[in-house]
PDB file of N, CA, C and O in Angstrom:
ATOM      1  N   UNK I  14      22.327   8.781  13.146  1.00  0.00           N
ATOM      2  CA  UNK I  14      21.597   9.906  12.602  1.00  0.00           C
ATOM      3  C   UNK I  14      20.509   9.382  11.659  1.00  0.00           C
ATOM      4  O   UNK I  14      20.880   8.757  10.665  1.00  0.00           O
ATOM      5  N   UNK I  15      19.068   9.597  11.896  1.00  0.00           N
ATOM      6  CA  UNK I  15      18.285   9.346  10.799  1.00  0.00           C
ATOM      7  C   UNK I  15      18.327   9.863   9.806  1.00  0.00           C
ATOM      8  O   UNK I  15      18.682  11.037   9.699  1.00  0.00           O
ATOM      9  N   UNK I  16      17.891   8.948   8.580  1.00  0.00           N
ATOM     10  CA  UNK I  16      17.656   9.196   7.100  1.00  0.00           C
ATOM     11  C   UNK I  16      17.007  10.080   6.851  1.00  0.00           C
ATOM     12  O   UNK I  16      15.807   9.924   7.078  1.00  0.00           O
ATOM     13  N   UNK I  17      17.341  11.083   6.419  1.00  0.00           N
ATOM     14  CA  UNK I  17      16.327  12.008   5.730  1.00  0.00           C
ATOM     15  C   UNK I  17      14.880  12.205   5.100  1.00  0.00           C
ATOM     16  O   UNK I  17      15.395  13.005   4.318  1.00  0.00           O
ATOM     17  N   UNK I  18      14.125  12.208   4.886  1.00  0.00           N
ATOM     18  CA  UNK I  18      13.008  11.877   4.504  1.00  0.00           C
ATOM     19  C   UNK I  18      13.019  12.709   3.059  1.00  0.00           C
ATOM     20  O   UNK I  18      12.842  13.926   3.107  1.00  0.00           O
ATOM     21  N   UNK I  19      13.189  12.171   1.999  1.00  0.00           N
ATOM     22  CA  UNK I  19      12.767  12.744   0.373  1.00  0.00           C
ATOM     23  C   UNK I  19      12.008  11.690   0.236  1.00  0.00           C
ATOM     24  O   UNK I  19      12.237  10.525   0.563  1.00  0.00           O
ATOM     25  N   UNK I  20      10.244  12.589  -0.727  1.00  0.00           N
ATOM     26  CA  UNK I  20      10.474  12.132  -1.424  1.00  0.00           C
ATOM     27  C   UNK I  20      10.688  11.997  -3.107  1.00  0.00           C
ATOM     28  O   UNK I  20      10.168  12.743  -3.937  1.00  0.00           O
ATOM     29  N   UNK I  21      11.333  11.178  -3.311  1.00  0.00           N
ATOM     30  CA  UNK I  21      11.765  10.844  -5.031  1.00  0.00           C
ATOM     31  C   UNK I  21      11.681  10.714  -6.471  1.00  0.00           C
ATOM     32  O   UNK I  21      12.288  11.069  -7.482  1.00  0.00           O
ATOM     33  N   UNK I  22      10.316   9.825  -6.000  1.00  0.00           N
ATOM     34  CA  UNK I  22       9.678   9.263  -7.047  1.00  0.00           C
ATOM     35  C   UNK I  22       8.233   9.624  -6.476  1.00  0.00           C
ATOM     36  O   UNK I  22       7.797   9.570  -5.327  1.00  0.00           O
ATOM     37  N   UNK I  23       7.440  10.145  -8.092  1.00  0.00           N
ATOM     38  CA  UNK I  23       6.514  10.624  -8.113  1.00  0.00           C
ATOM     39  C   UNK I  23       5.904   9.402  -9.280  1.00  0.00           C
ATOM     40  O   UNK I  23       6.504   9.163 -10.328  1.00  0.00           O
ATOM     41  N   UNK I  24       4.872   8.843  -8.952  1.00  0.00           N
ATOM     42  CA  UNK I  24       4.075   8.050 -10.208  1.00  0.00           C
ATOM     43  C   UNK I  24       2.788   7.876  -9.963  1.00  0.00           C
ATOM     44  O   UNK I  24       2.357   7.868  -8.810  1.00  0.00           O
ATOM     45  N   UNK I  25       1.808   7.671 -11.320  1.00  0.00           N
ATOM     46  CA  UNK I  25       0.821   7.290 -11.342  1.00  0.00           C
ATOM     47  C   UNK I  25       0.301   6.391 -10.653  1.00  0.00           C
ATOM     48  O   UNK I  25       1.200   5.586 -10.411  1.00  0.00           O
ATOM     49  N   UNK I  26      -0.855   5.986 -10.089  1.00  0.00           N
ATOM     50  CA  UNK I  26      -1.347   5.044  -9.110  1.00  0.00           C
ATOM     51  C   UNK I  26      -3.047   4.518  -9.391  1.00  0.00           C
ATOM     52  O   UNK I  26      -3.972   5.310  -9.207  1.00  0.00           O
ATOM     53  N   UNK I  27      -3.214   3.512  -9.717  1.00  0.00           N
ATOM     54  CA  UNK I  27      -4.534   3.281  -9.778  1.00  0.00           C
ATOM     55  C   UNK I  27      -5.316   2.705  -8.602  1.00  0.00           C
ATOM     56  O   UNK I  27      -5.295   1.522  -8.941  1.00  0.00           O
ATOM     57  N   UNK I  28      -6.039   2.728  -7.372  1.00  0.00           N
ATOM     58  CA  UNK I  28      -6.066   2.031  -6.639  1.00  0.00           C
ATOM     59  C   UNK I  28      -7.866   1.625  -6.611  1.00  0.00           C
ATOM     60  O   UNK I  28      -8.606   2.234  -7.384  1.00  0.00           O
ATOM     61  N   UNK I  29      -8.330   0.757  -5.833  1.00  0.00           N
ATOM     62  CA  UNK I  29      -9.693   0.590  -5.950  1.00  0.00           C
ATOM     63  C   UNK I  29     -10.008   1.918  -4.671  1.00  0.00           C
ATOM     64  O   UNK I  29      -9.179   2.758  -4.321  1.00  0.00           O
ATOM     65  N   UNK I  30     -11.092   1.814  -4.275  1.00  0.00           N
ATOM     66  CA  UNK I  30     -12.038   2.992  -3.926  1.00  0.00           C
ATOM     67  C   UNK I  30     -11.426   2.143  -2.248  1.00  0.00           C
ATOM     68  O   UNK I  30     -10.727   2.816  -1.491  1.00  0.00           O
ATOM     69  N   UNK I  31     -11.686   1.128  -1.989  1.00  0.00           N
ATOM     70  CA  UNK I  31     -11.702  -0.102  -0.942  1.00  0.00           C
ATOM     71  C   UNK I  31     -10.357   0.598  -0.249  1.00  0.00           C
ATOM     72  O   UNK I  31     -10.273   1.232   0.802  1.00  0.00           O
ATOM     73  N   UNK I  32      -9.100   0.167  -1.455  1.00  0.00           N
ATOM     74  CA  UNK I  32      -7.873   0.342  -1.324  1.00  0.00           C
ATOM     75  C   UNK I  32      -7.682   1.965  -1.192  1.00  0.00           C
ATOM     76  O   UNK I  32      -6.475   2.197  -1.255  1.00  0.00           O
ATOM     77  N   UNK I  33      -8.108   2.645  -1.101  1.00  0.00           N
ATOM     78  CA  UNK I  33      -7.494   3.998  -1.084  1.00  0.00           C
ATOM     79  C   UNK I  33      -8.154   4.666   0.305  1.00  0.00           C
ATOM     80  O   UNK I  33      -7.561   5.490   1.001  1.00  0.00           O
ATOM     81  N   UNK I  34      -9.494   4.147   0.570  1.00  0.00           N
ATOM     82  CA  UNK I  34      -9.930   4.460   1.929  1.00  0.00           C
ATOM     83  C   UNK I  34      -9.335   2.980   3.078  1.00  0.00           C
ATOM     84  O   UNK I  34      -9.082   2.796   4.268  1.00  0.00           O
ATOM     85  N   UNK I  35      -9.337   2.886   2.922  1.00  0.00           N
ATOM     86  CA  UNK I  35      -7.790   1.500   4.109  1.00  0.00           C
ATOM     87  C   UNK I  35      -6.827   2.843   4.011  1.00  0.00           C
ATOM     88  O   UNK I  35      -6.695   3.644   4.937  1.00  0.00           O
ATOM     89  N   UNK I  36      -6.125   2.954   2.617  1.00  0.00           N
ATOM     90  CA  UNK I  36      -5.145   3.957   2.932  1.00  0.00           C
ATOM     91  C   UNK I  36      -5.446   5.109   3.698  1.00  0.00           C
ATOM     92  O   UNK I  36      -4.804   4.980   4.740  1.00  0.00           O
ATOM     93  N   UNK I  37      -5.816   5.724   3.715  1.00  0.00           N
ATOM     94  CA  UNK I  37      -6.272   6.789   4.336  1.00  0.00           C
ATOM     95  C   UNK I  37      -6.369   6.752   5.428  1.00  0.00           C
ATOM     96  O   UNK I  37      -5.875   7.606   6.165  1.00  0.00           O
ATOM     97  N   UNK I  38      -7.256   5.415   5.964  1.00  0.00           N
ATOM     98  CA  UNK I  38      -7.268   5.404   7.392  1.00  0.00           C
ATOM     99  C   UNK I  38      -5.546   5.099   7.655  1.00  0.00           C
ATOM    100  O   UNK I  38      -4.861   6.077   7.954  1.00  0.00           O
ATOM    101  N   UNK I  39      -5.147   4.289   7.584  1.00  0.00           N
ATOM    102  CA  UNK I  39      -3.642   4.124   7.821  1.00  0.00           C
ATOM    103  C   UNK I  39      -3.053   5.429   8.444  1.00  0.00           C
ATOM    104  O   UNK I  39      -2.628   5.511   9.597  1.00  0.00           O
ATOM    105  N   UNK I  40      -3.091   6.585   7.390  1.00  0.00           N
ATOM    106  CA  UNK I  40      -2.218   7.534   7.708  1.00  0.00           C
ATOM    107  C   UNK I  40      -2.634   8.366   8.518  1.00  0.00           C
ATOM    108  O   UNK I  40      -1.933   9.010   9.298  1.00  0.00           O
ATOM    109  N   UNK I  41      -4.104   8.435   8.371  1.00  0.00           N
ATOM    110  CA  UNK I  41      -4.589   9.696   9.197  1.00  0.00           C
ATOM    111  C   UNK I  41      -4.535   8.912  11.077  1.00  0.00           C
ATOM    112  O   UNK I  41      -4.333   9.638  12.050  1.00  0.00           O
ATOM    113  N   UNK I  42      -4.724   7.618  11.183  1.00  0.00           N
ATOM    114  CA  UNK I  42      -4.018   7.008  12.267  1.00  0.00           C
ATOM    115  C   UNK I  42      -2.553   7.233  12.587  1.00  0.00           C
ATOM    116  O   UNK I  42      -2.288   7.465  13.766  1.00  0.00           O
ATOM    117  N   UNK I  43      -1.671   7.201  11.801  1.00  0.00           N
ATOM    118  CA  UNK I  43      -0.501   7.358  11.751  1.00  0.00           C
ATOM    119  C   UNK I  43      -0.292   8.698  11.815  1.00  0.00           C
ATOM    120  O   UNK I  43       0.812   8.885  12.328  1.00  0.00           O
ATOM    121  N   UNK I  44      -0.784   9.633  11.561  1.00  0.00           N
ATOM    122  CA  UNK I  44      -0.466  11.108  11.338  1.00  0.00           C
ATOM    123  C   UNK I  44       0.405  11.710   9.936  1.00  0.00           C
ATOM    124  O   UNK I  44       1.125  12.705   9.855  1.00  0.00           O
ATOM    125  N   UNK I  45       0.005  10.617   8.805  1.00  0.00           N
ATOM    126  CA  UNK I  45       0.673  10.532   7.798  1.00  0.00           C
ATOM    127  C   UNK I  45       0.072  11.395   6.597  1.00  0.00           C
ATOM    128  O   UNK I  45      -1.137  11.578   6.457  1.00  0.00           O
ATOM    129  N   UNK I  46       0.842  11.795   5.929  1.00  0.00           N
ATOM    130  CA  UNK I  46      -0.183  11.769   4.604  1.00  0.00           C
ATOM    131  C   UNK I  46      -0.170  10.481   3.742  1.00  0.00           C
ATOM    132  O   UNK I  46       0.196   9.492   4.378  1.00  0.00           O
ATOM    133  N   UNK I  47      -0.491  10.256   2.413  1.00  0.00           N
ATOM    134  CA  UNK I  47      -1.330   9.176   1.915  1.00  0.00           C
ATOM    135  C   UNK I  47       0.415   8.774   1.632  1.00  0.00           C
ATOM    136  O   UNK I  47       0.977   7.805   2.144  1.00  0.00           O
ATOM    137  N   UNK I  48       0.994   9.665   0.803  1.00  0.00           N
ATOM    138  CA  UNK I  48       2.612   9.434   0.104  1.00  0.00           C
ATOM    139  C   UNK I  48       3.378   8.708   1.045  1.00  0.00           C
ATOM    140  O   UNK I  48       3.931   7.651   0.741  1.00  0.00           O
ATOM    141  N   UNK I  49       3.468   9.415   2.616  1.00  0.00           N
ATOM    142  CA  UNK I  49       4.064   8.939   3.268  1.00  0.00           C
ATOM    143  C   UNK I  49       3.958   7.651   3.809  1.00  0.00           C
ATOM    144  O   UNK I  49       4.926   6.904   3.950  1.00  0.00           O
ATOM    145  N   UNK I  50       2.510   7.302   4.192  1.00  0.00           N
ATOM    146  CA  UNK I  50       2.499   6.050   4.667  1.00  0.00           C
ATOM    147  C   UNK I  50       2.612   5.042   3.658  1.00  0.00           C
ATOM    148  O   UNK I  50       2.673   3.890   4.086  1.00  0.00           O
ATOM    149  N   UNK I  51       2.660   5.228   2.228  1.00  0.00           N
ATOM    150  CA  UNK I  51       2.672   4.171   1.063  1.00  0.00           C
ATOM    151  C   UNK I  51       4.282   4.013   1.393  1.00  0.00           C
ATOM    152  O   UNK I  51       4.728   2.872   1.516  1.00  0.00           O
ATOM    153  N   UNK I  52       5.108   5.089   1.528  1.00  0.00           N
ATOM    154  CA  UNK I  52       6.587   5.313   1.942  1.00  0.00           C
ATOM    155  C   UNK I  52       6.982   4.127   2.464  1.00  0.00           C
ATOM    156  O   UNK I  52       7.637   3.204   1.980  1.00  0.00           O
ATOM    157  N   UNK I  53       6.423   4.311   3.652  1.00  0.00           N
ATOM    158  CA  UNK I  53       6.376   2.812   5.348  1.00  0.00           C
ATOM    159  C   UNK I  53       6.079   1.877   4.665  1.00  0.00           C
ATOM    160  O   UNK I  53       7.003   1.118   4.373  1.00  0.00           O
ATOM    161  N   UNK I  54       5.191   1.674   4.331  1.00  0.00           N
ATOM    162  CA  UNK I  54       4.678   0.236   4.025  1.00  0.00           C
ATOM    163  C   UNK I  54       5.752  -0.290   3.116  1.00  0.00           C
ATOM    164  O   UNK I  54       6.389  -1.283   3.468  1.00  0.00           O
ATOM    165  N   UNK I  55       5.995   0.298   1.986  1.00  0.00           N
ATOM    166  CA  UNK I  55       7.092  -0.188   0.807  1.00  0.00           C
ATOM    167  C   UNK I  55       8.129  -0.679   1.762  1.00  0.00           C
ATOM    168  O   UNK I  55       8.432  -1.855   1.967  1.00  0.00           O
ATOM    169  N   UNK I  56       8.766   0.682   2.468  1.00  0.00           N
ATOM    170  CA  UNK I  56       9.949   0.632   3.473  1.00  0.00           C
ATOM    171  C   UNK I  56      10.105  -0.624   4.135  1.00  0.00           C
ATOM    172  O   UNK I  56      11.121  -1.308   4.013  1.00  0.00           O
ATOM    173  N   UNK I  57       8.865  -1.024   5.015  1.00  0.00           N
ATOM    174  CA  UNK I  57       9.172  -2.101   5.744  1.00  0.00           C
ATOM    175  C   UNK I  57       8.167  -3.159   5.602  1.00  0.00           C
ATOM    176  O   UNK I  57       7.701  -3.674   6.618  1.00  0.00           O
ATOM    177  N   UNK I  58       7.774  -3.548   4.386  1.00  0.00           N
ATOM    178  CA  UNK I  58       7.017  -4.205   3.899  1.00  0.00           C
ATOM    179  C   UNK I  58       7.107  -6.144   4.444  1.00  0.00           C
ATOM    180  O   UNK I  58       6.247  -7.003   4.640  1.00  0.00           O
ATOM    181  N   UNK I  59       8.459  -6.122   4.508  1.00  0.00           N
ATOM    182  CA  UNK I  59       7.972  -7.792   5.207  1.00  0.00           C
ATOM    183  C   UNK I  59       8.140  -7.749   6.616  1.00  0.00           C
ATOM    184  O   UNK I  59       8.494  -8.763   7.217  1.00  0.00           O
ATOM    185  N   UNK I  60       7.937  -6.747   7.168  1.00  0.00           N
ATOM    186  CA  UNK I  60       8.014  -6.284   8.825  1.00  0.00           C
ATOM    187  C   UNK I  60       6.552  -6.464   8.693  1.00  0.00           C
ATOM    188  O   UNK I  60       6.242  -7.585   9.094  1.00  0.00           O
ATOM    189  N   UNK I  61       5.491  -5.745   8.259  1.00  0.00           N
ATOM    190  CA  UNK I  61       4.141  -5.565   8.588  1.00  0.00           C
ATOM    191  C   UNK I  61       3.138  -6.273   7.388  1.00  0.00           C
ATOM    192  O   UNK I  61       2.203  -5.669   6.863  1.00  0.00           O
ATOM    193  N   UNK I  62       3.614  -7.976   7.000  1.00  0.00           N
ATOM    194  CA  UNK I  62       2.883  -8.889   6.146  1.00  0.00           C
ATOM    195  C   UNK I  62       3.333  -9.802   6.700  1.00  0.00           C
ATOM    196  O   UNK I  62       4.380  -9.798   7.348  1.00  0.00           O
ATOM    197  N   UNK I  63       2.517 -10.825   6.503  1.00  0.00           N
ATOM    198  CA  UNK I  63       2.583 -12.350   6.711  1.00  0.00           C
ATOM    199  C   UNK I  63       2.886 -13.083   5.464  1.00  0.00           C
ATOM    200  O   UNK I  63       1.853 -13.359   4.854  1.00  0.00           O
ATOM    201  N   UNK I  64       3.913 -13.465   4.918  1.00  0.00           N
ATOM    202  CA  UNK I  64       4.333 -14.169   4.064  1.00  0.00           C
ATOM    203  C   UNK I  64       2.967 -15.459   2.875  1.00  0.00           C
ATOM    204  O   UNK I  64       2.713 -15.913   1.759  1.00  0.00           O
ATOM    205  N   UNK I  65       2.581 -15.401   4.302  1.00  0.00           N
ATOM    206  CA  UNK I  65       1.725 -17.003   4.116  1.00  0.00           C
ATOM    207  C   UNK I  65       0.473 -16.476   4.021  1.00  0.00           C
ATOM    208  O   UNK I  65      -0.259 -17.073   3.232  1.00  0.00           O
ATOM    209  N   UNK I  66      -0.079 -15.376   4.685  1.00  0.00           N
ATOM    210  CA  UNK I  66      -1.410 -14.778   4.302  1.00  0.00           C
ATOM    211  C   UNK I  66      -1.028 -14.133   2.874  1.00  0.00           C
ATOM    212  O   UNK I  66      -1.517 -14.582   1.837  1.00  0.00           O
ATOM    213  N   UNK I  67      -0.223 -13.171   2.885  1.00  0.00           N
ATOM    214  CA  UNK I  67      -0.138 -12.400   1.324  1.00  0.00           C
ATOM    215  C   UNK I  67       0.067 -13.556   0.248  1.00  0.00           C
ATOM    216  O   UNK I  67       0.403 -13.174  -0.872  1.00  0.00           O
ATOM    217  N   UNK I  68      -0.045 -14.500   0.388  1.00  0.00           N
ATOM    218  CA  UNK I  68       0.031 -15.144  -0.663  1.00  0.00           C
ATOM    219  C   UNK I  68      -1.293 -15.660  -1.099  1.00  0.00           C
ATOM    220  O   UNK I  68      -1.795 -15.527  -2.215  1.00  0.00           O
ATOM    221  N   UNK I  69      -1.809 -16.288  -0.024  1.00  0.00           N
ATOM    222  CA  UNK I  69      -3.549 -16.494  -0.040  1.00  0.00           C
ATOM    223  C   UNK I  69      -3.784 -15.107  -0.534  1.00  0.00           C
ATOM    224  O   UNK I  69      -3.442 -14.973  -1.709  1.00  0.00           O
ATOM    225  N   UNK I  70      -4.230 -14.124  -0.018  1.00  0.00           N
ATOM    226  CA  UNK I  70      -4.579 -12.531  -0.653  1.00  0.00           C
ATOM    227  C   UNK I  70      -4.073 -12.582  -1.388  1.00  0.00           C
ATOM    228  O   UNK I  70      -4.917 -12.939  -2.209  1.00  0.00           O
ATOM    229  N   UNK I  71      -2.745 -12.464  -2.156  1.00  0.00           N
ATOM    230  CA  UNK I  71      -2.920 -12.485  -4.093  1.00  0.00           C
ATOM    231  C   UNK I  71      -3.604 -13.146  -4.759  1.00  0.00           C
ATOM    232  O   UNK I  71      -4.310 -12.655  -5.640  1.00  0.00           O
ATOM    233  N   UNK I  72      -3.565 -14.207  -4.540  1.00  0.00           N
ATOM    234  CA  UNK I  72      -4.838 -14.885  -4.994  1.00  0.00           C
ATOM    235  C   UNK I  72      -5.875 -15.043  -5.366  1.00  0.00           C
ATOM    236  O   UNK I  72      -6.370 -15.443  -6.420  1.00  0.00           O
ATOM    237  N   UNK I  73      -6.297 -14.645  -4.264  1.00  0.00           N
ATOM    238  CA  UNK I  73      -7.289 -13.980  -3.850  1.00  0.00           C
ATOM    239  C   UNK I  73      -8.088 -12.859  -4.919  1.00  0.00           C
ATOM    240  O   UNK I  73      -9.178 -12.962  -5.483  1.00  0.00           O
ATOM    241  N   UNK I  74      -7.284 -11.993  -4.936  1.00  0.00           N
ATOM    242  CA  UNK I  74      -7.639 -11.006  -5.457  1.00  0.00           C
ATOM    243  C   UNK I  74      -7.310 -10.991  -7.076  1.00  0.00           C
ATOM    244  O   UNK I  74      -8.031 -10.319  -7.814  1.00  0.00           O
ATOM    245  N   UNK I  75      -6.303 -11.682  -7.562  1.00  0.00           N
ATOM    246  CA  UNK I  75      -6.025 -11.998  -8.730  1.00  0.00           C
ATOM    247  C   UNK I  75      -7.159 -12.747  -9.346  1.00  0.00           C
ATOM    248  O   UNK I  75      -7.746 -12.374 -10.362  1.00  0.00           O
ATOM    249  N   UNK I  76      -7.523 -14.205  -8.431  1.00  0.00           N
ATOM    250  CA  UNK I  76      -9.110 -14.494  -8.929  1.00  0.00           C
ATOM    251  C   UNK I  76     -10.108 -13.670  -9.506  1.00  0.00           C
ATOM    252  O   UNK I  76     -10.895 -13.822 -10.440  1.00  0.00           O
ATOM    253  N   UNK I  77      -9.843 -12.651  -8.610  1.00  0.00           N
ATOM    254  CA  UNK I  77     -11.369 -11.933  -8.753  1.00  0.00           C
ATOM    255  C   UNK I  77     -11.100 -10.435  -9.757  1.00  0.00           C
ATOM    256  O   UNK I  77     -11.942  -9.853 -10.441  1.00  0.00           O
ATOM    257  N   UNK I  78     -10.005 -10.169  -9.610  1.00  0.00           N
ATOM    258  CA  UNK I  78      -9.639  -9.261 -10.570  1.00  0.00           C
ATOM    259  C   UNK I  78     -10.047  -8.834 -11.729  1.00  0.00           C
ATOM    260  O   UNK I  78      -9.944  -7.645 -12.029  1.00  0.00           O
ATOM    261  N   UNK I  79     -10.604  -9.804 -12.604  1.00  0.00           N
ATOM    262  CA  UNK I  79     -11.068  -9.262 -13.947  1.00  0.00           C
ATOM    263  C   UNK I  79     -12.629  -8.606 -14.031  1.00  0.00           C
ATOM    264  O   UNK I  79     -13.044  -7.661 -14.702  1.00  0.00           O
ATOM    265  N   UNK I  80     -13.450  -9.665 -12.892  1.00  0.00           N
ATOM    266  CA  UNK I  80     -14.647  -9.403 -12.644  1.00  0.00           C
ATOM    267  C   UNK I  80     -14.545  -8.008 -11.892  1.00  0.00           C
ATOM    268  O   UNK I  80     -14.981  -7.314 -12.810  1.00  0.00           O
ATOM    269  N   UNK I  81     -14.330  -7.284 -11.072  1.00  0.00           N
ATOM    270  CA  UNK I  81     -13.795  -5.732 -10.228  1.00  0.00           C
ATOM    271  C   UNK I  81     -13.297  -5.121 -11.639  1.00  0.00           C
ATOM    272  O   UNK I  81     -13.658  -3.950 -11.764  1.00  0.00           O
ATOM    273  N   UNK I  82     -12.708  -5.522 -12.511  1.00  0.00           N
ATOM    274  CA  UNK I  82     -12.773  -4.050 -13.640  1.00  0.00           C
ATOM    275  C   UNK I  82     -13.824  -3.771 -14.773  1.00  0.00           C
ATOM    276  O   UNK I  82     -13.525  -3.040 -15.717  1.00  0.00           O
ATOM    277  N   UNK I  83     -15.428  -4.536 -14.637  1.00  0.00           N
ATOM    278  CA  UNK I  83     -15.734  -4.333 -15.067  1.00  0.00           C
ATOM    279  C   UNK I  83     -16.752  -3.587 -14.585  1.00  0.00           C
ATOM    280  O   UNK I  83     -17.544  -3.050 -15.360  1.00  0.00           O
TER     281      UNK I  83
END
């Protein structure tokens, strides 16, 4: 029997402009809304990453991070 779908937890979210339209496309591909597909991704998060790329991409982006908040 599948899991029910709640959801739980409600929180604040800051995302870049970049990051929130990726999201979007995601779900509206998926037939998702934005909550839900953040849902999936959390859910099955080392199903749909590459260990060895997400690590380069933190990096990545941690580099560049301070310069993007200004």
């Amino acid at each position: 029997m599948p899991k029910r779908f709640r959801l739980t937890r409600r929180f604040p979210v800051a995302m870049t402009e970049d990051g929130y339209r990726k999201l979007r496309a995601i779900a509206q591909e998926a037939g998702l809304d934005e909550g839900e597909a953040l849902s999936f991704l959390f859910e099955h998060f080392e199903s749909v990453t590459d260990e060895h790329a997400l690590a380069h991409r933190l990096r990545l982006f941690n580099a560049e991070l301070e310069a993007r908040k200004r």
